[in-house]
XYZ file of C-alpha atoms in Angstrom:
738
model
C 144.373 139.719 87.471
C 143.315 136.829 85.258
C 140.954 137.671 82.246
C 138.957 135.221 80.563
C 137.252 135.846 77.463
C 133.899 134.472 77.607
C 131.336 134.392 74.811
C 133.160 137.337 73.666
C 133.023 138.840 76.991
C 136.647 139.922 78.734
C 136.031 138.819 82.606
C 138.132 139.783 85.111
C 138.506 137.521 87.830
C 140.610 137.903 90.762
C 142.051 134.395 90.364
C 143.122 131.444 87.945
C 139.441 130.051 87.684
C 138.870 126.487 87.736
C 137.106 124.484 85.022
C 133.814 124.194 87.122
C 133.732 128.677 87.728
C 134.687 129.015 83.691
C 131.707 127.024 82.741
C 129.364 128.711 85.750
C 130.351 132.492 84.249
C 129.330 130.858 80.409
C 125.894 130.184 81.600
C 125.508 133.235 83.551
C 126.494 135.499 79.909
C 124.800 133.195 78.065
C 121.381 134.300 80.073
C 122.162 138.055 80.123
C 123.306 137.772 75.975
C 119.787 135.696 74.945
C 117.286 138.083 77.564
C 116.596 134.586 79.072
C 116.237 133.106 82.347
C 118.369 130.485 84.326
C 118.751 128.184 87.335
C 122.115 127.514 88.047
C 123.273 125.051 91.053
C 127.005 125.170 92.263
C 127.983 124.000 95.557
C 129.028 126.220 98.450
C 133.053 126.595 98.220
C 133.049 127.074 94.388
C 133.000 130.708 94.363
C 129.886 130.810 93.252
C 129.367 134.489 94.236
C 132.127 135.972 92.812
C 131.599 134.543 89.746
C 128.057 135.340 89.611
C 129.262 139.473 90.257
C 132.573 138.884 87.786
C 130.197 137.472 84.898
C 127.606 139.549 85.266
C 129.318 143.342 85.575
C 131.518 142.369 82.798
C 128.604 141.570 80.622
C 127.114 145.169 81.668
C 130.352 147.066 81.175
C 130.636 145.904 78.074
C 127.285 147.731 76.904
C 128.711 150.779 78.374
C 130.266 152.523 81.364
C 129.428 152.549 84.784
C 127.127 155.244 86.182
C 129.877 156.293 88.614
C 130.868 159.855 89.684
C 126.957 160.645 89.162
C 124.543 161.416 92.387
C 120.975 161.886 89.565
C 119.568 160.856 86.442
C 116.982 162.758 87.058
C 117.530 166.932 88.088
C 113.547 166.934 88.733
C 113.853 164.140 91.445
C 112.331 164.824 94.841
C 113.570 162.738 98.157
C 111.638 159.543 98.808
C 109.388 159.898 95.242
C 110.349 156.975 92.305
C 112.565 157.752 89.761
C 112.509 155.835 86.518
C 116.255 155.421 85.461
C 115.146 155.023 81.687
C 115.048 158.755 81.742
C 118.958 159.344 81.954
C 120.005 155.714 80.866
C 119.421 152.927 78.692
C 121.487 150.754 80.233
C 119.618 147.610 82.554
C 119.503 147.732 86.070
C 121.140 144.698 87.733
C 119.237 143.672 91.017
C 121.001 141.347 93.076
C 118.930 140.349 95.759
C 119.314 137.251 98.526
C 117.436 135.846 101.708
C 118.969 138.456 104.721
C 121.385 141.528 104.966
C 123.881 139.039 106.598
C 123.941 137.345 103.235
C 124.205 140.477 101.118
C 127.062 141.949 103.538
C 129.357 138.597 102.299
C 128.255 139.656 98.422
C 129.512 142.850 98.962
C 132.882 141.614 100.455
C 133.400 139.453 97.350
C 132.778 142.615 95.138
C 135.482 144.525 96.767
C 137.596 141.590 95.781
C 136.920 141.687 92.612
C 138.387 144.569 90.022
C 134.782 145.972 89.348
C 133.148 148.906 90.371
C 129.876 149.862 89.524
C 127.491 152.647 90.657
C 126.198 150.436 93.453
C 123.793 150.816 96.472
C 122.277 148.487 99.380
C 118.979 148.384 100.482
C 117.809 148.579 104.133
C 114.791 148.707 106.573
C 114.284 151.492 108.807
C 114.552 148.754 111.745
C 118.522 148.996 110.027
C 119.080 152.865 108.587
C 117.191 155.173 111.322
C 119.032 157.276 113.058
C 116.331 159.643 114.498
C 116.445 159.458 117.973
C 112.814 158.281 118.731
C 111.667 156.504 115.567
C 114.980 153.956 115.603
C 113.189 152.889 118.640
C 110.155 151.659 117.138
C 109.458 148.036 115.429
C 107.631 147.357 112.215
C 104.660 149.224 110.786
C 105.008 151.591 113.799
C 108.380 152.392 112.789
C 107.233 153.268 108.878
C 104.426 155.122 109.709
C 105.911 157.787 112.589
C 108.938 158.192 109.998
C 106.264 159.110 106.664
C 104.515 161.172 109.611
C 107.766 163.172 110.551
C 109.059 163.444 106.529
C 105.267 164.743 105.684
C 105.743 168.506 104.783
C 102.969 169.189 106.395
C 104.582 167.999 109.542
C 104.794 170.134 112.365
C 108.002 168.452 113.471
C 109.948 167.534 110.162
C 112.985 165.204 111.002
C 116.346 166.862 110.331
C 117.932 163.736 108.683
C 115.553 163.521 106.298
C 115.541 167.671 105.335
C 119.099 167.017 104.703
C 119.045 164.074 102.322
C 118.705 165.556 98.924
C 121.719 168.102 99.646
C 123.678 165.611 100.674
C 123.629 163.080 97.956
C 123.785 165.805 95.319
C 127.037 167.554 97.016
C 128.587 164.115 97.083
C 128.062 162.122 93.816
C 130.958 159.825 94.184
C 128.434 158.186 97.018
C 128.081 154.410 96.052
C 130.997 154.245 93.358
C 133.331 152.225 96.102
C 131.048 149.214 97.600
C 128.971 150.655 100.430
C 126.915 148.375 103.460
C 124.560 148.805 105.612
C 127.239 149.772 108.379
C 128.500 152.395 105.838
C 125.787 154.241 105.217
C 124.707 154.461 109.380
C 128.182 156.126 109.483
C 127.613 158.768 107.173
C 124.432 159.140 108.741
C 125.649 159.577 112.103
C 128.937 162.045 111.225
C 127.214 163.928 108.348
C 123.670 163.844 109.545
C 121.510 162.636 106.442
C 119.067 159.876 106.613
C 120.651 156.613 105.623
C 117.497 155.249 104.780
C 116.526 157.935 102.182
C 120.151 158.564 101.159
C 119.681 154.382 99.719
C 116.426 155.035 98.066
C 118.015 158.107 96.060
C 120.797 156.016 94.974
C 118.798 153.308 94.147
C 117.928 155.776 91.268
C 120.843 155.707 89.578
C 122.827 152.916 90.706
C 124.321 149.922 88.005
C 123.579 147.346 90.772
C 121.090 147.287 93.653
C 121.496 144.937 96.371
C 118.471 144.118 98.230
C 116.718 141.027 100.316
C 113.931 139.106 98.326
C 111.118 140.629 99.705
C 111.913 144.072 98.098
C 111.486 142.268 95.136
C 108.746 140.062 95.411
C 106.469 142.087 98.060
C 104.102 144.409 96.216
C 104.493 147.666 98.304
C 108.080 146.905 98.479
C 108.444 146.799 94.448
C 106.289 149.526 93.836
C 108.837 151.413 96.025
C 111.771 151.477 94.434
C 111.327 152.734 91.327
C 113.445 150.904 89.039
C 113.106 150.563 85.343
C 112.388 146.975 85.289
C 112.501 147.184 81.112
C 115.278 144.802 79.805
C 116.871 144.747 83.728
C 118.541 141.804 84.973
C 117.076 139.935 88.426
C 119.192 137.976 90.262
C 117.864 135.760 93.218
C 121.188 134.253 95.169
C 120.434 131.497 97.495
C 117.131 130.801 95.835
C 116.820 127.314 97.303
C 113.255 128.787 99.780
C 112.342 130.975 96.851
C 109.105 128.657 95.982
C 107.804 128.925 99.348
C 108.631 132.492 100.034
C 106.659 133.652 96.682
C 104.119 131.142 97.825
C 104.068 132.631 101.384
C 103.973 136.755 100.065
C 100.504 135.733 97.996
C 99.182 134.358 100.874
C 97.300 135.620 104.400
C 96.420 134.447 107.600
C 93.876 135.911 109.426
C 93.649 134.886 113.380
C 90.738 135.544 115.526
C 93.246 137.720 117.641
C 94.535 139.552 114.698
C 90.943 140.661 114.273
C 89.857 141.210 117.381
C 93.072 143.572 117.481
C 91.932 145.256 114.609
C 88.133 145.647 115.968
C 89.407 147.499 118.958
C 91.433 150.144 117.047
C 88.580 150.670 114.754
C 86.756 151.459 117.941
C 89.538 153.712 118.938
C 89.745 156.028 115.651
C 86.280 156.153 116.814
C 86.750 157.906 119.904
C 89.397 159.917 118.957
C 87.874 161.306 115.611
C 84.557 161.955 118.326
C 87.282 163.600 120.682
C 88.781 165.603 118.007
C 85.594 167.157 116.770
C 84.523 167.843 120.193
C 87.681 169.697 121.641
C 89.041 171.397 118.966
C 86.622 171.816 115.720
C 88.704 169.140 113.634
C 86.496 167.661 111.378
C 89.051 165.999 108.977
C 88.548 162.600 110.399
C 84.783 161.131 110.281
C 84.097 158.901 112.560
C 80.975 157.418 110.750
C 83.492 156.210 108.341
C 85.259 153.359 111.608
C 82.023 152.574 112.356
C 81.348 151.286 109.144
C 84.518 149.855 109.082
C 84.136 148.607 112.967
C 80.642 147.045 111.535
C 82.397 145.214 108.655
C 85.037 143.508 110.710
C 82.351 142.622 113.244
C 80.493 140.652 109.914
C 83.415 139.532 109.118
C 84.223 138.143 112.214
C 80.934 136.532 112.601
C 80.614 135.031 109.018
C 84.141 133.131 109.922
C 82.517 131.687 113.117
C 79.258 130.661 111.267
C 81.411 128.527 108.708
C 80.181 124.944 109.584
C 83.358 122.816 110.886
C 82.582 119.223 110.509
C 85.958 117.807 111.114
C 88.668 120.037 113.890
C 91.289 117.912 111.637
C 90.406 118.820 108.313
C 88.536 122.529 108.891
C 86.790 124.300 106.558
C 87.961 124.101 102.642
C 86.769 125.832 99.503
C 88.297 126.439 96.458
C 89.922 130.018 95.782
C 87.047 131.930 94.123
C 85.018 131.049 97.292
C 86.448 134.085 99.135
C 84.751 137.116 97.098
C 81.286 134.919 98.134
C 82.287 135.098 101.534
C 83.511 138.814 101.097
C 80.322 139.897 99.135
C 78.313 139.321 102.239
C 80.391 142.328 103.583
C 79.790 144.141 100.672
C 82.932 144.332 99.911
C 83.984 144.016 95.992
C 86.530 145.948 94.036
C 84.796 149.318 94.474
C 84.003 148.963 97.994
C 87.461 147.544 98.946
C 89.439 150.577 97.408
C 87.356 152.849 99.711
C 87.632 150.816 102.468
C 91.905 150.954 102.297
C 91.525 154.141 102.186
C 89.680 154.376 106.012
C 91.932 152.225 106.741
C 95.142 154.376 105.556
C 93.483 157.289 107.390
C 93.014 155.247 110.383
C 96.351 154.074 110.748
C 97.863 157.993 110.555
C 95.162 158.568 112.994
C 96.256 156.125 115.539
C 99.985 156.761 114.958
C 99.635 160.553 115.708
C 97.909 159.863 118.842
C 100.863 157.251 119.744
C 103.241 160.541 118.924
C 101.266 162.735 121.150
C 101.397 159.779 124.272
C 105.086 158.508 122.910
C 104.156 154.818 122.211
C 104.994 152.740 119.498
C 102.814 149.896 119.021
C 101.783 148.307 115.864
C 98.861 149.333 113.428
C 97.257 146.032 113.588
C 94.769 147.351 110.737
C 96.862 147.846 108.007
C 96.837 144.068 108.049
C 93.375 144.461 106.418
C 94.338 146.557 104.112
C 97.020 144.339 102.822
C 94.946 141.250 102.758
C 92.299 143.142 100.613
C 94.810 145.027 97.989
C 96.063 140.693 97.933
C 92.064 139.770 97.302
C 91.423 142.567 94.878
C 94.295 142.933 92.996
C 92.989 141.802 89.766
C 89.886 143.033 88.095
C 89.244 139.553 86.819
C 89.769 137.968 89.961
C 91.928 135.282 87.803
C 94.638 134.854 90.065
C 91.658 133.207 92.533
C 91.640 129.811 90.433
C 95.488 128.995 92.329
C 94.109 129.641 96.062
C 92.000 127.489 98.905
C 90.329 129.151 100.818
C 90.699 127.161 104.406
C 89.164 128.034 107.942
C 90.387 126.383 111.089
C 90.074 125.815 114.323
C 92.966 126.375 117.378
C 93.906 125.671 120.716
C 91.013 127.303 123.156
C 92.050 129.347 125.488
C 89.949 130.360 128.547
C 87.614 133.417 127.324
C 87.110 131.332 124.391
C 85.876 128.221 126.335
C 83.765 130.272 128.338
C 82.136 131.392 125.135
C 82.118 127.923 123.568
C 83.941 128.161 120.727
C 87.664 128.111 119.682
C 88.785 130.672 118.112
C 89.426 130.010 114.278
C 92.096 131.368 111.463
C 90.632 132.338 108.291
C 93.505 131.804 105.554
C 93.713 131.866 101.889
C 96.495 130.234 100.763
C 98.315 130.099 97.484
C 99.804 127.432 95.380
C 100.899 128.743 92.501
C 104.578 130.850 93.553
C 104.506 131.571 89.878
C 102.120 134.485 90.355
C 104.708 136.852 92.220
C 107.354 136.023 89.659
C 105.254 136.080 86.341
C 104.969 140.347 87.472
C 108.679 140.503 86.338
C 107.773 139.076 83.156
C 104.876 141.587 82.635
C 107.204 144.510 83.196
C 109.788 143.028 80.668
C 112.698 142.010 82.899
C 115.048 140.713 80.677
C 117.081 137.954 82.641
C 116.080 136.649 86.102
C 119.097 134.431 87.274
C 118.168 132.112 90.517
C 121.479 130.144 91.713
C 122.213 128.148 95.019
C 124.271 125.782 96.370
C 121.277 123.455 96.613
C 118.188 123.800 93.898
C 118.283 119.941 92.976
C 115.088 118.480 92.049
C 115.749 121.287 89.338
C 112.904 120.270 87.718
C 110.471 120.582 90.111
C 111.692 123.953 91.225
C 110.836 125.234 87.891
C 107.905 123.777 87.163
C 106.780 125.417 90.818
C 107.813 128.719 89.182
C 106.161 128.677 86.312
C 109.044 130.260 84.498
C 110.778 128.842 81.469
C 114.417 128.199 82.281
C 116.216 127.414 78.942
C 119.739 127.871 80.302
C 120.087 125.352 83.454
C 123.621 124.138 85.325
C 124.637 121.840 87.864
C 128.086 122.065 88.521
C 130.587 119.722 90.014
C 132.500 120.482 93.148
C 136.013 121.865 92.821
C 137.476 119.581 95.662
C 138.981 115.948 95.196
C 137.811 112.259 95.651
C 140.120 111.959 98.444
C 138.568 115.089 100.236
C 134.827 113.938 100.813
C 133.099 110.416 101.896
C 129.549 110.077 101.150
C 127.669 106.753 102.138
C 124.319 105.130 102.826
C 124.543 103.238 106.333
C 121.458 100.947 105.568
C 121.782 99.096 108.845
C 123.520 99.844 112.107
C 125.548 98.128 114.467
C 123.221 95.347 115.599
C 122.663 94.471 112.178
C 119.407 96.161 111.918
C 117.785 98.115 109.658
C 117.482 102.470 109.335
C 114.533 103.007 108.766
C 112.605 106.626 109.753
C 109.202 106.370 108.544
C 106.454 106.522 110.237
C 106.219 103.019 110.930
C 109.375 102.454 112.548
C 110.423 105.691 113.888
C 108.663 105.249 117.744
C 110.101 102.059 118.271
C 112.879 101.880 120.925
C 114.993 99.295 118.930
C 115.119 101.835 116.289
C 116.310 104.324 118.413
C 118.649 102.614 120.269
C 120.184 101.191 117.181
C 120.186 104.994 115.986
C 122.105 106.095 118.833
C 125.034 103.409 119.340
C 125.366 104.299 115.417
C 125.947 108.127 116.518
C 128.337 106.909 119.649
C 130.360 105.016 116.651
C 130.419 107.897 114.873
C 131.066 111.035 117.330
C 134.486 108.385 118.287
C 135.346 108.642 114.718
C 134.641 112.169 113.031
C 137.430 114.677 114.544
C 136.101 118.251 115.573
C 132.380 118.922 114.994
C 129.323 116.352 113.890
C 126.188 117.144 112.955
C 123.246 115.355 113.357
C 119.833 116.345 111.324
C 116.432 114.892 112.559
C 113.037 114.691 110.143
C 111.477 116.678 113.007
C 111.160 117.990 116.292
C 109.453 115.160 117.481
C 111.805 112.488 116.327
C 114.697 114.843 117.310
C 113.438 115.138 121.313
C 111.932 111.354 121.034
C 115.372 109.452 120.067
C 117.643 112.172 122.952
C 114.424 111.001 125.674
C 115.233 107.623 124.658
C 119.095 107.394 124.602
C 118.998 109.237 128.390
C 117.045 106.489 129.468
C 118.588 103.413 131.512
C 119.304 100.517 129.038
C 119.253 97.196 131.290
C 122.281 95.878 128.938
C 123.984 98.571 129.756
C 125.557 100.132 133.002
C 125.715 103.944 130.729
C 122.876 105.171 128.775
C 123.748 105.688 124.901
C 124.129 110.478 125.640
C 126.490 109.207 128.063
C 128.089 107.754 125.511
C 127.743 110.014 122.887
C 128.841 112.780 125.272
C 132.497 110.796 126.477
C 133.393 111.592 122.797
C 131.557 114.860 121.792
C 130.339 117.423 124.102
C 126.110 117.753 122.806
C 124.329 120.892 121.737
C 120.508 120.795 121.047
C 119.063 123.260 118.142
C 116.459 125.101 119.765
C 112.490 125.496 119.014
C 113.053 129.150 120.160
C 114.866 131.126 117.433
C 115.381 133.856 120.320
C 117.716 130.914 121.779
C 119.446 129.925 118.621
C 122.448 132.354 118.966
C 123.591 131.282 122.121
C 123.310 127.372 120.831
C 125.471 128.298 118.214
C 128.069 129.914 120.847
C 127.537 127.046 123.288
C 128.498 125.023 120.204
C 131.528 126.867 119.043
C 132.604 126.964 122.886
C 132.508 123.393 122.872
C 134.433 122.648 119.692
C 137.842 124.513 121.803
C 137.394 122.671 124.733
C 140.160 120.332 124.983
C 138.729 118.176 127.335
C 136.798 115.994 124.655
C 137.301 115.598 120.934
C 134.909 117.805 119.580
C 131.109 118.873 119.813
C 127.746 117.179 117.987
C 124.955 119.411 117.201
C 122.028 117.650 116.881
C 119.415 119.725 114.757
C 116.623 119.185 112.038
C 116.478 119.562 108.593
C 114.559 123.147 107.531
C 115.550 124.533 111.112
C 118.242 127.629 111.969
C 121.079 124.844 111.449
C 120.528 123.583 108.417
C 119.639 127.003 107.286
C 123.056 129.693 105.059
C 125.291 128.760 108.344
C 128.940 128.182 107.481
C 130.139 125.292 109.116
C 133.209 125.290 107.308
C 136.898 122.658 108.541
C 136.193 121.900 112.198
C 133.148 123.307 112.850
C 131.723 120.685 110.520
C 133.692 117.173 109.510
C 130.745 115.056 109.094
C 126.964 115.750 108.558
C 124.379 112.607 109.287
C 121.451 112.228 107.856
C 119.096 110.393 110.114
C 115.500 110.259 107.816
C 113.846 111.467 104.869
C 112.088 114.967 105.964
C 109.063 114.625 104.059
C 106.869 117.430 104.735
C 104.079 116.300 107.902
C 101.105 114.639 105.554
C 98.538 115.772 107.943
C 99.673 119.591 107.882
C 96.458 121.266 105.951
C 98.615 123.779 103.882
C 100.842 120.209 102.531
C 97.554 118.220 102.300
C 95.926 120.919 100.198
C 99.089 121.912 97.898
C 99.046 118.152 96.818
C 95.302 117.983 96.144
C 96.399 121.076 94.393
C 98.495 119.859 92.170
C 97.112 116.541 91.797
C 93.884 118.182 89.872
C 96.601 120.814 88.065
C 97.954 117.341 86.507
C 94.866 115.594 85.847
C 93.570 118.597 84.181
C 96.755 118.891 81.966
C 97.417 116.804 78.359
C 101.085 116.630 79.349
C 101.175 114.522 82.358
C 104.572 113.890 81.914
C 106.442 117.351 82.585
C 103.231 118.125 85.241
C 104.136 118.247 88.475
C 101.998 115.441 90.852
C 101.599 115.766 94.489
C 103.423 112.966 95.704
C 105.961 114.171 93.121
C 106.000 117.396 95.177
C 106.054 115.851 98.226
C 109.026 113.561 97.715
C 111.018 116.375 96.095
C 110.224 118.719 99.272
C 112.060 116.574 101.638
C 115.249 115.758 98.501
C 115.802 119.488 98.665
C 115.750 119.765 102.251
C 118.557 117.069 102.720
C 120.370 118.573 100.214
C 120.246 122.028 101.763
C 120.933 120.074 105.350
C 124.482 118.011 103.922
C 125.402 121.562 102.031
C 126.817 122.663 105.375
C 130.067 120.533 105.044
C 132.789 121.080 102.777
C 132.932 124.998 102.288
C 135.414 125.274 100.349
C 138.344 124.118 98.137
C 140.493 122.781 100.876
C 138.398 121.548 103.039
C 136.979 117.875 103.475
C 134.511 115.999 105.167
C 131.812 113.214 105.340
C 127.837 112.880 104.400
C 126.571 109.838 105.921
C 123.210 109.054 105.250
C 121.265 106.858 107.976
C 118.420 105.494 106.248
C 117.879 102.683 103.828
C 115.519 104.585 101.991
C 118.425 106.259 100.631
C 119.923 103.865 98.444
C 117.063 103.873 95.999
C 118.320 105.096 92.743
C 114.955 107.400 92.526
C 115.993 109.082 96.153
C 119.348 109.388 94.599
C 118.608 111.212 91.849
C 117.491 113.636 93.741
C 120.442 114.479 95.743
C 122.677 116.840 94.539
C 124.935 115.904 91.581
C 128.106 117.237 92.992
C 127.549 113.779 95.961
C 126.442 111.732 93.555
C 129.588 110.337 91.727
C 130.875 109.815 95.272
C 127.920 107.979 97.286
C 128.153 103.990 98.137
C 125.662 102.154 99.352
C 126.752 100.053 102.385
C 125.450 96.957 103.677
C 127.279 96.397 106.768
C 127.788 98.355 109.918
C 131.423 97.246 110.008
C 132.463 98.389 106.277
C 131.047 101.882 107.429
C 133.720 101.572 110.516
C 136.269 100.557 108.255
C 136.328 103.482 105.504
C 135.268 106.178 107.357
C 138.300 105.501 109.706
C 140.460 105.456 106.705
C 139.424 108.128 105.106
C 139.933 110.457 108.021
C 143.023 108.675 109.075
C 144.501 108.145 105.085
C 143.681 111.763 103.983
C 145.761 114.398 102.065
C 145.249 116.119 105.194
C 148.744 115.986 107.337
C 148.670 119.876 108.434
C 146.651 118.676 111.260
C 149.146 116.436 112.750
C 146.994 116.324 115.860
C 144.246 115.320 114.076
C 145.906 112.107 112.480
C 147.558 111.309 115.735
C 144.176 111.116 117.476
C 142.190 109.477 114.191
C 145.402 106.661 114.648
C 144.680 105.506 118.095
C 141.159 104.932 117.441
C 140.365 101.342 117.249
C 137.815 100.001 114.684
C 136.405 97.816 117.681
C 132.317 98.654 116.983
C 130.450 100.336 119.818
C 127.033 98.228 120.465
């Protein structure tokens, strides 16, 4: 196994490293040595994850040995309680996060290929790790409450798996010495009896590196439960391209009318339950008056939201963030009273859970969402964070009961427009380095500004592929010479949609195997396909039929529950020998564009049919732009402040970069990236495309040139391993379908 000396650190790497991998590892170590933050972009296929693991663990090993063979740092630790790691070790903990557990599973597989064996564990939810016969069938907060209820010392029926955990961890100090995944923890629980969920929590107190999804760090309640010594720790956010949105959403809330109604109903249930207990069993532990106060406050909040004057259903009602305190002051809700109300809600949650346990029901406690909202609003004594928020009340669609009342249901929102609020918590806790990395972070400057962090170390890495493995071009016109421009003014014209469809017919004929086509929105996708399926007087066949002649089509569903079957359909059609492949019609920011691997034959080309700007009329988008413009206007350094228009454009560019990153997924892969919109020929637009694509990008003024060069790319490339592919392309004529 090769060893590389990088900034004085010996880094063991499983393979001969490419130059871009050495540069990437150098940037990681620079960030760690200098205790500063890093923003690192490296395309998928460049070995980013393995480089990140090897560089980070080599640096950590240089500070002192790993904690393998240990089961505890603090012998007084009790299962399920936080334990500061500083009690037994001054060495920094590495917290490695990614968006999903499936992504973390891939990271752990990469760890197995390295020579490093730190003490490690992966954290999962109860939904993933619970093996209790009854509790594992529940979901969400209902499951969490049931688990806590059965793990209490005073519980009449204590969870047998929980009670075995502490002894099992002490008797097996080797746990976590070898890489373990969620499935491994489940096997331990099922085979030997201890609770996998609490095994992971116990191990998290002694590990060198901890793997978890983003929300374990960003969500305050999750973060508090980790019990990590944050001082000088290292936080890694892999696949961080969505981090700003995740941070903003975690700091915001929406309270729709339906949820508030359900909370009022639960408060009434608590009143009834506490009265029944008092009358039938002399149990006076629950005070019905507390729940009556809770219900009255919720009813008053419901009325307060209903009384808000909404003059325009399109614009809704908007006020600055601190207005939320004015609204709640009418309910006598302040920092002091909110704390008391949260306590009442927590008591209510336990009462409802006990009742559901007796009735063997497993519904979610909606009241806890009110407690979460209050914790968010009253998190700081001085309410300083409220300046980064906006209060918004909007009306939704009316349903029959609401129509009878003469009112549309309303949603109260408190939206955070400073994602840095979530990240600043780590600076306060003395975190050493925060490393954000992804294949698509560009444009970087806006990313850094949004998170309000200083990133002294930055990198935009090139790809490891050669120039003959990528075809990248801007296609400004279609087969008939009409311009491609999917702007709001043009996208609904029949001429544009037919021109785009005829272009896709040509690409489906030339591109072998899998073809991905991304639209700016579901609306444009649906309208385009509707047009292509309609009969045209100039042809005996529809555009859709001609596309289907070359590639079997699959359309990305709006419902996420249908997505797995759509992927299976696409893969099955790729294997169908009666056609030359399949085409997947999808949307930017959809599931196809996010984190899926279309390597080799599954994705030989990706077509971007427009610039996917966020919906301008969406109230959240409109208010975000206004917020950034106000921030820029009040700043002395206007050149470095992100404006609303700048943010708006860069959101579109980042969505494009994420979509085109679905193809060319490894060193020996190849493919084409086709931008079917003349706006991509603009220098500013191109400057926001990922750096690894830019050197290969060419603008074409004639569609015939596109067909000729693209055909030659697939015909004359260095990919002789696929004889069938070559013969297929050679047999294609250069005739343009119109």
